[in-house]
mmCIF file of C-alpha atoms in Angstrom:
data_model
loop_
_atom_site.group_PDB
_atom_site.id
_atom_site.type_symbol
_atom_site.label_atom_id
_atom_site.label_comp_id
_atom_site.label_asym_id
_atom_site.label_seq_id
_atom_site.Cartn_x
_atom_site.Cartn_y
_atom_site.Cartn_z
ATOM 1 C CA MET A 1029 0.000 0.000 0.000
ATOM 2 C CA ILE A 1030 2.863 2.402 0.814
ATOM 3 C CA ILE A 1031 4.476 1.766 -2.575
ATOM 4 C CA ARG A 1032 1.144 2.362 -4.324
ATOM 5 C CA PHE A 1033 0.678 5.618 -2.430
ATOM 6 C CA ILE A 1034 4.173 6.848 -3.397
ATOM 7 C CA LEU A 1035 3.508 6.013 -7.043
ATOM 8 C CA THR A 1036 0.251 7.931 -6.858
ATOM 9 C CA LEU A 1037 2.037 11.027 -5.600
ATOM 10 C CA LEU A 1038 4.480 10.730 -8.495
ATOM 11 C CA VAL A 1039 1.565 10.516 -10.925
ATOM 12 C CA VAL A 1040 0.020 13.595 -9.333
ATOM 13 C CA THR A 1041 3.289 15.493 -9.669
ATOM 14 C CA CYS A 1042 3.701 14.497 -13.306
ATOM 15 C CA LEU A 1043 0.190 15.755 -14.037
ATOM 16 C CA SER A 1044 0.971 19.081 -12.330
ATOM 17 C CA ILE A 1045 -1.834 18.413 -9.858
ATOM 18 C CA PRO A 1046 -1.510 19.726 -6.306
ATOM 19 C CA ALA A 1047 -0.174 16.822 -4.207
ATOM 20 C CA ARG A 1048 -2.936 16.839 -1.619
ATOM 21 C CA ALA A 1049 -3.097 13.134 -0.813
ATOM 22 C CA ASP A 1050 -3.019 14.071 2.882
ATOM 23 C CA ASP A 1051 -6.319 15.928 2.476
ATOM 24 C CA LEU A 1052 -9.111 13.486 3.260
ATOM 25 C CA ASP A 1053 -11.782 15.693 1.728
ATOM 26 C CA VAL A 1054 -9.965 15.660 -1.617
ATOM 27 C CA MET A 1055 -9.697 11.888 -1.602
ATOM 28 C CA ILE A 1056 -13.356 11.451 -0.706
ATOM 29 C CA GLY A 1057 -14.440 13.827 -3.443
ATOM 30 C CA GLN A 1058 -12.505 11.850 -6.036
ATOM 31 C CA MET A 1059 -14.526 8.775 -5.062
ATOM 32 C CA LEU A 1060 -17.790 10.386 -6.175
ATOM 33 C CA MET A 1061 -19.399 10.833 -9.586
ATOM 34 C CA ALA A 1062 -22.715 12.608 -9.990
ATOM 35 C CA GLY A 1063 -25.309 13.784 -12.458
ATOM 36 C CA PHE A 1064 -26.874 17.252 -12.501
ATOM 37 C CA ARG A 1065 -29.429 19.367 -14.317
ATOM 38 C CA GLY A 1066 -28.696 21.974 -16.941
ATOM 39 C CA TYR A 1067 -27.552 22.599 -20.499
ATOM 40 C CA THR A 1068 -25.241 25.273 -19.138
ATOM 41 C CA VAL A 1069 -23.557 26.016 -15.823
ATOM 42 C CA ASP A 1070 -21.944 29.072 -14.273
ATOM 43 C CA ASP A 1071 -19.495 29.531 -11.429
ATOM 44 C CA ASP A 1072 -22.338 29.584 -8.881
ATOM 45 C CA SER A 1073 -23.986 26.361 -10.100
ATOM 46 C CA THR A 1074 -24.172 23.627 -7.471
ATOM 47 C CA ILE A 1075 -22.249 21.166 -9.624
ATOM 48 C CA MET A 1076 -19.460 23.721 -10.157
ATOM 49 C CA ARG A 1077 -19.208 24.311 -6.417
ATOM 50 C CA ASP A 1078 -19.119 20.560 -5.865
ATOM 51 C CA ILE A 1079 -16.183 20.267 -8.262
ATOM 52 C CA ARG A 1080 -14.330 23.234 -6.727
ATOM 53 C CA GLU A 1081 -15.105 22.850 -3.044
ATOM 54 C CA ARG A 1082 -15.853 19.150 -2.596
ATOM 55 C CA HIS A 1083 -13.329 17.986 -5.190
ATOM 56 C CA LEU A 1084 -15.933 15.975 -7.092
ATOM 57 C CA GLY A 1085 -14.030 13.473 -9.200
ATOM 58 C CA GLY A 1086 -16.483 12.919 -12.026
ATOM 59 C CA VAL A 1087 -19.773 13.870 -13.660
ATOM 60 C CA ILE A 1088 -22.181 11.969 -15.883
ATOM 61 C CA LEU A 1089 -24.304 13.575 -18.595
ATOM 62 C CA PHE A 1090 -27.782 12.482 -19.707
ATOM 63 C CA ASP A 1091 -29.993 13.600 -22.545
ATOM 64 C CA ARG A 1092 -33.313 13.176 -20.694
ATOM 65 C CA ASP A 1093 -34.322 14.145 -17.178
ATOM 66 C CA MET A 1094 -36.277 11.194 -15.839
ATOM 67 C CA THR A 1095 -37.579 13.153 -12.848
ATOM 68 C CA ALA A 1096 -38.859 16.260 -14.619
ATOM 69 C CA TRP A 1097 -42.552 16.412 -15.487
ATOM 70 C CA LEU A 1098 -42.439 19.127 -18.110
ATOM 71 C CA ASP A 1099 -39.044 19.808 -19.668
ATOM 72 C CA LYS A 1100 -37.537 16.392 -20.296
ATOM 73 C CA GLY A 1101 -34.203 17.862 -21.369
ATOM 74 C CA ARG A 1102 -31.165 17.373 -19.186
ATOM 75 C CA ASN A 1103 -27.598 18.081 -20.365
ATOM 76 C CA ILE A 1104 -27.478 17.346 -24.098
ATOM 77 C CA LYS A 1105 -28.913 19.560 -26.828
ATOM 78 C CA ASP A 1106 -26.355 19.676 -29.657
ATOM 79 C CA PRO A 1107 -22.589 19.159 -30.177
ATOM 80 C CA ALA A 1108 -21.566 22.790 -29.622
ATOM 81 C CA GLN A 1109 -23.631 23.071 -26.428
ATOM 82 C CA VAL A 1110 -22.236 19.814 -25.009
ATOM 83 C CA LYS A 1111 -18.660 20.827 -25.768
ATOM 84 C CA GLY A 1112 -19.172 24.195 -24.091
ATOM 85 C CA LEU A 1113 -20.765 22.602 -21.037
ATOM 86 C CA ILE A 1114 -17.941 20.102 -20.588
ATOM 87 C CA THR A 1115 -15.279 22.777 -21.075
ATOM 88 C CA LYS A 1116 -16.876 24.843 -18.320
ATOM 89 C CA LEU A 1117 -17.143 21.847 -15.956
ATOM 90 C CA LYS A 1118 -13.496 20.939 -16.470
ATOM 91 C CA SER A 1119 -12.425 24.510 -15.749
ATOM 92 C CA ALA A 1120 -13.533 24.128 -12.127
ATOM 93 C CA ALA A 1121 -11.419 21.046 -11.434
ATOM 94 C CA HIS A 1122 -7.934 21.149 -9.895
ATOM 95 C CA ILE A 1123 -7.666 17.401 -10.562
ATOM 96 C CA PRO A 1124 -8.645 16.152 -14.045
ATOM 97 C CA LEU A 1125 -12.395 15.565 -14.122
ATOM 98 C CA LEU A 1126 -13.896 12.316 -15.358
ATOM 99 C CA VAL A 1127 -16.717 13.228 -17.740
ATOM 100 C CA ALA A 1128 -18.811 10.169 -18.493
ATOM 101 C CA VAL A 1129 -21.734 9.167 -20.665
ATOM 102 C CA ASP A 1130 -23.556 5.983 -21.661
ATOM 103 C CA GLN A 1131 -22.771 5.727 -25.371
ATOM 104 C CA GLU A 1132 -23.090 2.058 -26.264
ATOM 105 C CA GLY A 1133 -24.926 2.267 -29.584
ATOM 106 C CA GLY A 1134 -28.387 1.159 -30.610
ATOM 107 C CA ARG A 1135 -31.013 1.986 -28.012
ATOM 108 C CA VAL A 1136 -28.506 3.194 -25.425
ATOM 109 C CA GLN A 1137 -26.789 6.300 -26.748
ATOM 110 C CA ARG A 1138 -27.248 9.625 -24.994
ATOM 111 C CA LEU A 1139 -25.635 11.483 -27.902
ATOM 112 C CA LYS A 1140 -28.411 10.818 -30.392
ATOM 113 C CA GLU A 1141 -28.710 11.509 -34.087
ATOM 114 C CA THR A 1142 -31.592 13.896 -33.354
ATOM 115 C CA TYR A 1143 -29.123 16.083 -31.436
ATOM 116 C CA GLY A 1144 -26.657 16.130 -34.312
ATOM 117 C CA PHE A 1145 -24.398 13.229 -33.328
ATOM 118 C CA THR A 1146 -23.431 10.205 -35.432
ATOM 119 C CA PRO A 1147 -25.348 7.066 -34.420
ATOM 120 C CA THR A 1148 -23.911 3.540 -34.223
ATOM 121 C CA PRO A 1149 -25.593 0.113 -34.267
ATOM 122 C CA SER A 1150 -26.438 -1.894 -31.166
ATOM 123 C CA ALA A 1151 -23.963 -4.337 -29.668
ATOM 124 C CA GLN A 1152 -26.210 -7.197 -30.768
ATOM 125 C CA GLU A 1153 -26.043 -6.073 -34.393
ATOM 126 C CA LEU A 1154 -22.292 -5.513 -34.233
ATOM 127 C CA GLY A 1155 -21.562 -8.836 -32.559
ATOM 128 C CA ALA A 1156 -23.393 -10.701 -35.305
ATOM 129 C CA GLY A 1157 -21.232 -9.066 -37.959
ATOM 130 C CA PRO A 1158 -17.523 -8.911 -38.769
ATOM 131 C CA ASP A 1159 -14.862 -7.545 -36.447
ATOM 132 C CA GLU A 1160 -14.400 -4.582 -38.755
ATOM 133 C CA GLY A 1161 -17.912 -3.388 -37.928
ATOM 134 C CA VAL A 1162 -17.202 -3.401 -34.203
ATOM 135 C CA SER A 1163 -13.954 -1.500 -34.706
ATOM 136 C CA ALA A 1164 -15.603 1.027 -37.016
ATOM 137 C CA ALA A 1165 -18.414 1.704 -34.533
ATOM 138 C CA ALA A 1166 -15.955 2.084 -31.665
ATOM 139 C CA ASP A 1167 -13.939 4.530 -33.771
ATOM 140 C CA VAL A 1168 -17.045 6.630 -34.399
ATOM 141 C CA VAL A 1169 -18.000 6.614 -30.718
ATOM 142 C CA GLY A 1170 -14.463 7.403 -29.597
ATOM 143 C CA ARG A 1171 -14.074 10.279 -32.033
ATOM 144 C CA THR A 1172 -17.514 11.673 -31.145
ATOM 145 C CA LEU A 1173 -16.778 11.595 -27.424
ATOM 146 C CA GLN A 1174 -13.285 13.029 -27.795
ATOM 147 C CA GLU A 1175 -14.535 15.942 -29.887
ATOM 148 C CA ALA A 1176 -17.196 16.754 -27.288
ATOM 149 C CA GLY A 1177 -14.769 16.528 -24.371
ATOM 150 C CA PHE A 1178 -15.863 13.244 -22.762
ATOM 151 C CA ASN A 1179 -13.097 11.002 -21.458
ATOM 152 C CA LEU A 1180 -15.068 8.029 -20.082
ATOM 153 C CA ASP A 1181 -17.663 5.904 -21.846
ATOM 154 C CA PHE A 1182 -19.763 3.490 -19.802
ATOM 155 C CA ALA A 1183 -19.321 0.913 -22.534
ATOM 156 C CA PRO A 1184 -18.831 -1.723 -23.775
ATOM 157 C CA VAL A 1185 -21.330 -4.075 -22.187
ATOM 158 C CA ALA A 1186 -19.627 -7.310 -21.153
ATOM 159 C CA ASP A 1187 -22.875 -9.091 -20.334
ATOM 160 C CA VAL A 1188 -23.419 -12.385 -22.130
ATOM 161 C CA ASN A 1189 -26.802 -12.710 -23.840
ATOM 162 C CA VAL A 1190 -27.928 -15.671 -21.745
ATOM 163 C CA ASN A 1191 -31.550 -14.537 -21.692
ATOM 164 C CA PRO A 1192 -32.548 -12.729 -24.902
ATOM 165 C CA GLU A 1193 -35.658 -11.462 -23.107
ATOM 166 C CA SER A 1194 -33.727 -9.944 -20.205
ATOM 167 C CA PRO A 1195 -35.444 -6.524 -19.909
ATOM 168 C CA ALA A 1196 -32.313 -4.474 -19.239
ATOM 169 C CA ILE A 1197 -29.888 -6.304 -21.555
ATOM 170 C CA GLY A 1198 -31.043 -8.840 -24.155
ATOM 171 C CA ALA A 1199 -34.378 -7.202 -24.952
ATOM 172 C CA LEU A 1200 -32.552 -3.932 -25.653
ATOM 173 C CA GLY A 1201 -29.863 -5.489 -27.861
ATOM 174 C CA ARG A 1202 -27.081 -4.427 -25.465
ATOM 175 C CA SER A 1203 -25.098 -7.691 -25.473
ATOM 176 C CA PHE A 1204 -22.711 -8.580 -28.285
ATOM 177 C CA SER A 1205 -23.452 -12.297 -28.194
ATOM 178 C CA ALA A 1206 -24.623 -15.394 -26.323
ATOM 179 C CA ASP A 1207 -21.071 -16.697 -26.809
ATOM 180 C CA PRO A 1208 -18.854 -15.368 -23.994
ATOM 181 C CA ASP A 1209 -15.737 -15.638 -26.145
ATOM 182 C CA ARG A 1210 -17.348 -13.492 -28.827
ATOM 183 C CA VAL A 1211 -18.364 -10.954 -26.183
ATOM 184 C CA ALA A 1212 -14.760 -10.797 -24.978
ATOM 185 C CA GLU A 1213 -13.489 -10.327 -28.520
ATOM 186 C CA CYS A 1214 -15.962 -7.521 -29.286
ATOM 187 C CA ASP A 1215 -15.310 -5.832 -25.952
ATOM 188 C CA GLY A 1216 -11.599 -5.810 -26.667
ATOM 189 C CA LEU A 1217 -12.136 -4.247 -30.091
ATOM 190 C CA PHE A 1218 -14.453 -1.623 -28.649
ATOM 191 C CA LEU A 1219 -12.066 -0.698 -25.847
ATOM 192 C CA ARG A 1220 -9.258 -0.365 -28.360
ATOM 193 C CA GLY A 1221 -11.326 1.917 -30.587
ATOM 194 C CA LEU A 1222 -12.211 4.199 -27.695
ATOM 195 C CA ALA A 1223 -8.620 4.305 -26.471
ATOM 196 C CA SER A 1224 -7.384 5.356 -29.910
ATOM 197 C CA HIS A 1225 -9.208 8.640 -29.284
ATOM 198 C CA GLY A 1226 -8.091 9.023 -25.683
ATOM 199 C CA VAL A 1227 -11.376 7.806 -24.231
ATOM 200 C CA LEU A 1228 -11.530 5.287 -21.400
ATOM 201 C CA GLY A 1229 -13.969 2.419 -21.702
ATOM 202 C CA CYS A 1230 -15.761 0.656 -18.861
ATOM 203 C CA LEU A 1231 -16.780 -2.985 -18.850
ATOM 204 C CA LYS A 1232 -20.210 -3.574 -17.339
ATOM 205 C CA HIS A 1233 -22.092 -5.072 -15.458
ATOM 206 C CA PHE A 1234 -19.933 -7.298 -13.238
ATOM 207 C CA PRO A 1235 -20.332 -10.221 -12.559
ATOM 208 C CA GLY A 1236 -22.893 -10.516 -15.368
ATOM 209 C CA HIS A 1237 -26.419 -9.181 -15.906
ATOM 210 C CA GLY A 1238 -27.287 -11.102 -19.052
ATOM 211 C CA SER A 1239 -29.327 -13.853 -17.411
ATOM 212 C CA ALA A 1240 -31.490 -11.526 -15.313
ATOM 213 C CA GLY A 1241 -35.245 -11.774 -15.675
ATOM 214 C CA THR A 1242 -35.893 -8.382 -14.098
ATOM 215 C CA ASP A 1243 -34.453 -4.859 -14.257
ATOM 216 C CA SER A 1244 -32.298 -3.680 -11.338
ATOM 217 C CA HIS A 1245 -33.381 -0.088 -12.053
ATOM 218 C CA LYS A 1246 -36.751 -1.074 -10.607
ATOM 219 C CA GLY A 1247 -35.865 -3.429 -7.772
ATOM 220 C CA VAL A 1248 -34.005 -6.478 -6.540
ATOM 221 C CA THR A 1249 -32.714 -8.656 -9.371
ATOM 222 C CA ASP A 1250 -31.925 -12.257 -8.427
ATOM 223 C CA VAL A 1251 -29.823 -14.332 -10.850
ATOM 224 C CA THR A 1252 -29.001 -17.169 -8.439
ATOM 225 C CA ALA A 1253 -30.747 -19.783 -10.584
ATOM 226 C CA THR A 1254 -29.698 -18.453 -13.999
ATOM 227 C CA TRP A 1255 -26.131 -17.091 -13.736
ATOM 228 C CA SER A 1256 -23.131 -19.204 -14.762
ATOM 229 C CA LYS A 1257 -19.364 -18.792 -14.507
ATOM 230 C CA ASP A 1258 -19.215 -18.477 -18.298
ATOM 231 C CA GLU A 1259 -20.421 -14.910 -17.761
ATOM 232 C CA LEU A 1260 -17.039 -14.116 -16.216
ATOM 233 C CA THR A 1261 -15.186 -15.026 -19.420
ATOM 234 C CA PRO A 1262 -15.103 -11.511 -20.954
ATOM 235 C CA TYR A 1263 -13.738 -10.088 -17.695
ATOM 236 C CA ARG A 1264 -11.237 -12.873 -17.200
ATOM 237 C CA LYS A 1265 -9.838 -12.504 -20.703
ATOM 238 C CA LEU A 1266 -9.639 -8.713 -20.787
ATOM 239 C CA ILE A 1267 -8.223 -8.427 -17.281
ATOM 240 C CA GLY A 1268 -5.635 -11.017 -18.227
ATOM 241 C CA LYS A 1269 -4.621 -8.923 -21.239
ATOM 242 C CA GLY A 1270 -4.438 -5.726 -19.194
ATOM 243 C CA ALA A 1271 -7.169 -4.194 -21.355
ATOM 244 C CA ALA A 1272 -9.673 -3.494 -18.574
ATOM 245 C CA LYS A 1273 -9.041 -0.292 -16.623
ATOM 246 C CA VAL A 1274 -12.548 0.441 -15.323
ATOM 247 C CA ILE A 1275 -15.271 -2.047 -14.400
ATOM 248 C CA MET A 1276 -18.821 -1.248 -13.322
ATOM 249 C CA THR A 1277 -20.609 -3.477 -10.853
ATOM 250 C CA ALA A 1278 -24.136 -4.794 -11.219
ATOM 251 C CA HIS A 1279 -26.771 -4.522 -8.512
ATOM 252 C CA ILE A 1280 -27.698 -8.160 -9.059
ATOM 253 C CA PHE A 1281 -28.133 -10.647 -6.219
ATOM 254 C CA ASN A 1282 -26.571 -14.098 -6.580
ATOM 255 C CA ALA A 1283 -26.765 -16.301 -3.507
ATOM 256 C CA ARG A 1284 -24.120 -18.602 -4.955
ATOM 257 C CA LEU A 1285 -21.629 -15.722 -4.860
ATOM 258 C CA ASP A 1286 -22.891 -13.949 -1.743
ATOM 259 C CA PRO A 1287 -25.956 -15.119 0.218
ATOM 260 C CA VAL A 1288 -26.449 -11.696 1.810
ATOM 261 C CA TYR A 1289 -25.516 -8.768 -0.443
ATOM 262 C CA PRO A 1290 -25.924 -7.772 -4.111
ATOM 263 C CA ALA A 1291 -22.706 -7.552 -6.122
ATOM 264 C CA THR A 1292 -22.204 -3.793 -5.700
ATOM 265 C CA LEU A 1293 -22.206 -4.164 -1.907
ATOM 266 C CA SER A 1294 -20.420 -7.497 -1.692
ATOM 267 C CA ARG A 1295 -16.861 -8.041 -0.467
ATOM 268 C CA LYS A 1296 -17.097 -11.580 -1.789
ATOM 269 C CA VAL A 1297 -17.921 -10.408 -5.300
ATOM 270 C CA ILE A 1298 -15.682 -7.315 -5.595
ATOM 271 C CA GLY A 1299 -12.890 -8.127 -3.163
ATOM 272 C CA GLY A 1300 -12.913 -11.891 -3.505
ATOM 273 C CA LEU A 1301 -13.989 -12.656 -7.068
ATOM 274 C CA LEU A 1302 -13.022 -9.540 -9.057
ATOM 275 C CA ARG A 1303 -9.939 -8.394 -7.150
ATOM 276 C CA GLY A 1304 -8.824 -11.796 -5.875
ATOM 277 C CA GLU A 1305 -9.671 -14.562 -8.328
ATOM 278 C CA LEU A 1306 -9.628 -12.452 -11.504
ATOM 279 C CA GLY A 1307 -6.766 -10.198 -10.368
ATOM 280 C CA PHE A 1308 -8.316 -6.855 -11.292
ATOM 281 C CA ASP A 1309 -6.448 -3.901 -9.774
ATOM 282 C CA GLY A 1310 -8.081 -1.074 -11.695
ATOM 283 C CA VAL A 1311 -10.948 1.209 -10.799
ATOM 284 C CA VAL A 1312 -14.277 -0.294 -9.758
ATOM 285 C CA ILE A 1313 -17.283 1.980 -10.161
ATOM 286 C CA THR A 1314 -20.755 1.185 -8.945
ATOM 287 C CA ASP A 1315 -23.815 1.266 -11.106
ATOM 288 C CA ASP A 1316 -26.167 4.078 -10.124
ATOM 289 C CA MET A 1317 -26.607 4.008 -6.356
ATOM 290 C CA ASP A 1318 -30.110 5.467 -6.813
ATOM 291 C CA MET A 1319 -31.415 2.362 -8.582
ATOM 292 C CA GLY A 1320 -34.264 0.464 -6.962
ATOM 293 C CA ALA A 1321 -32.195 -2.644 -6.296
ATOM 294 C CA ILE A 1322 -30.220 -0.580 -3.777
ATOM 295 C CA THR A 1323 -32.669 2.016 -2.486
ATOM 296 C CA GLU A 1324 -35.455 -0.480 -1.775
ATOM 297 C CA MET A 1325 -33.248 -2.501 0.549
ATOM 298 C CA TYR A 1326 -30.693 -0.094 2.015
ATOM 299 C CA GLY A 1327 -30.497 3.404 3.409
ATOM 300 C CA ARG A 1328 -27.989 5.706 1.737
ATOM 301 C CA GLU A 1329 -25.406 5.629 4.540
ATOM 302 C CA GLU A 1330 -25.523 1.858 4.797
ATOM 303 C CA ALA A 1331 -25.247 1.442 1.030
ATOM 304 C CA VAL A 1332 -22.291 3.849 0.829
ATOM 305 C CA ARG A 1333 -20.497 2.073 3.660
ATOM 306 C CA LEU A 1334 -21.076 -1.385 2.225
ATOM 307 C CA ALA A 1335 -19.988 -0.372 -1.295
ATOM 308 C CA ILE A 1336 -16.706 1.064 -0.012
ATOM 309 C CA GLU A 1337 -16.092 -1.898 2.279
ATOM 310 C CA ALA A 1338 -16.771 -4.212 -0.658
ATOM 311 C CA GLY A 1339 -14.021 -2.536 -2.689
ATOM 312 C CA ALA A 1340 -15.757 0.041 -4.909
ATOM 313 C CA ASP A 1341 -13.543 3.019 -5.768
ATOM 314 C CA ILE A 1342 -16.098 5.395 -7.303
ATOM 315 C CA LEU A 1343 -19.720 5.666 -6.199
ATOM 316 C CA LEU A 1344 -22.027 6.782 -8.989
ATOM 317 C CA PHE A 1345 -25.071 8.910 -8.203
ATOM 318 C CA GLY A 1346 -26.734 9.481 -11.551
ATOM 319 C CA ASN A 1347 -29.187 11.837 -9.819
ATOM 320 C CA ASN A 1348 -31.672 11.114 -12.576
ATOM 321 C CA LEU A 1349 -33.945 8.435 -11.149
ATOM 322 C CA ARG A 1350 -34.570 10.779 -8.238
ATOM 323 C CA PHE A 1351 -33.108 14.267 -8.180
ATOM 324 C CA ASP A 1352 -31.331 15.840 -5.229
ATOM 325 C CA PRO A 1353 -29.255 18.970 -5.879
ATOM 326 C CA ASP A 1354 -27.320 18.269 -2.658
ATOM 327 C CA VAL A 1355 -26.463 14.657 -3.424
ATOM 328 C CA VAL A 1356 -22.706 15.289 -3.613
ATOM 329 C CA ARG A 1357 -22.625 17.240 -0.361
ATOM 330 C CA LYS A 1358 -24.623 14.533 1.412
ATOM 331 C CA ALA A 1359 -22.608 11.606 0.033
ATOM 332 C CA HIS A 1360 -19.330 13.373 0.796
ATOM 333 C CA ALA A 1361 -20.468 14.041 4.366
ATOM 334 C CA ILE A 1362 -21.472 10.397 4.822
ATOM 335 C CA ILE A 1363 -18.050 9.112 3.803
ATOM 336 C CA ARG A 1364 -16.274 11.716 5.908
ATOM 337 C CA ARG A 1365 -18.344 10.714 8.933
ATOM 338 C CA LEU A 1366 -17.658 7.021 8.345
ATOM 339 C CA VAL A 1367 -13.926 7.710 8.327
ATOM 340 C CA ASP A 1368 -13.990 10.104 11.273
ATOM 341 C CA THR A 1369 -15.866 7.566 13.404
ATOM 342 C CA GLY A 1370 -13.552 4.724 12.420
ATOM 343 C CA ALA A 1371 -16.247 2.764 10.566
ATOM 344 C CA ILE A 1372 -14.033 2.938 7.457
ATOM 345 C CA PRO A 1373 -10.241 3.191 7.820
ATOM 346 C CA ARG A 1374 -8.541 6.178 6.190
ATOM 347 C CA GLU A 1375 -6.239 3.678 4.448
ATOM 348 C CA ARG A 1376 -9.250 2.301 2.581
ATOM 349 C CA ILE A 1377 -9.950 5.773 1.136
ATOM 350 C CA GLU A 1378 -6.266 6.225 0.260
ATOM 351 C CA LEU A 1379 -6.308 2.956 -1.670
ATOM 352 C CA SER A 1380 -9.226 4.015 -3.856
ATOM 353 C CA TYR A 1381 -7.707 7.462 -4.330
ATOM 354 C CA SER A 1382 -4.472 5.929 -5.567
ATOM 355 C CA ARG A 1383 -6.331 3.778 -8.089
ATOM 356 C CA ILE A 1384 -8.345 6.764 -9.318
ATOM 357 C CA MET A 1385 -5.266 8.932 -9.708
ATOM 358 C CA SER A 1386 -3.460 6.177 -11.586
ATOM 359 C CA LEU A 1387 -6.451 5.984 -13.933
ATOM 360 C CA LYS A 1388 -6.498 9.744 -14.446
ATOM 361 C CA ALA A 1389 -2.878 9.592 -15.572
ATOM 362 C CA PHE A 1390 -4.327 8.189 -18.833
ATOM 363 C CA LEU A 1391 -6.487 11.252 -19.430
ATOM 364 C CA ASN A 1392 -5.486 13.802 -22.046
#
């Protein structure tokens, strides 16, 4: 841990970032990513203050506001507006800001053709075609994101299409294939295409959402009877090749992996399976902590504590399934209190901070 911490400080120095690893508030802020409302921001906007004063490590942009009754717009109107918004957000950060979006292709692309962006086919369509099609789509997505200022894409999906009717995956065409080896191959091509434009990719949803019969956005999703170890193949292969730098957890429950907690909150899944058995030492980010699979069963403080104890490095609050303008302040205060009371050791925060800073060394 000491060696990792020293290397992190060197990375910080090389990036000309203030070496503030001794500042707990900075480290906590880097462990948070949040969504917000607005096509534009100014210096007094809540999200700008969160970046400046709470050291928020990342933001996520959406095209639709799921909690607004009238104006369904959120952050994305057209390419020039998005680029201006991201430029302004980045200007508030003293540590490079992760700016993320869900741009998979097909039915899940926040940068839509109707807003002036170039569309790409779904993973299902791409996986059924030649490798060149996957690479070409990834090149388009990577170039589109780079031009707008994004540096993190929550793609590609590494879920295996076990259940074609799975409401969150198969039914939406989000999986490349029912063959785990083909999924791994397509994921690798997609990651490479993003990286060629300086964009980080994120494999999701660990340890596999493709067999689920329900949607974790809406509530508890149990895959105990349907999940198989074959669903780990894409992760195993890409981790082994050093291609995976960011992995998103699923909120699925699998009693064969952990009889108590869903994957996002499970030490057995993140610490034991992902970190231990598969050897992943990159950044683990949670799926949206506001999803029903978490909020129906756990209070916010308990969920935050369990996710960090499990091994998550970044906690994602999309702030779009339910909106709270103070979500960053509240989440930051929860983590600070957990550390101050000894519920979470400071060393645990330092470990995640070092992983995050190592990841940010790849940002342009």
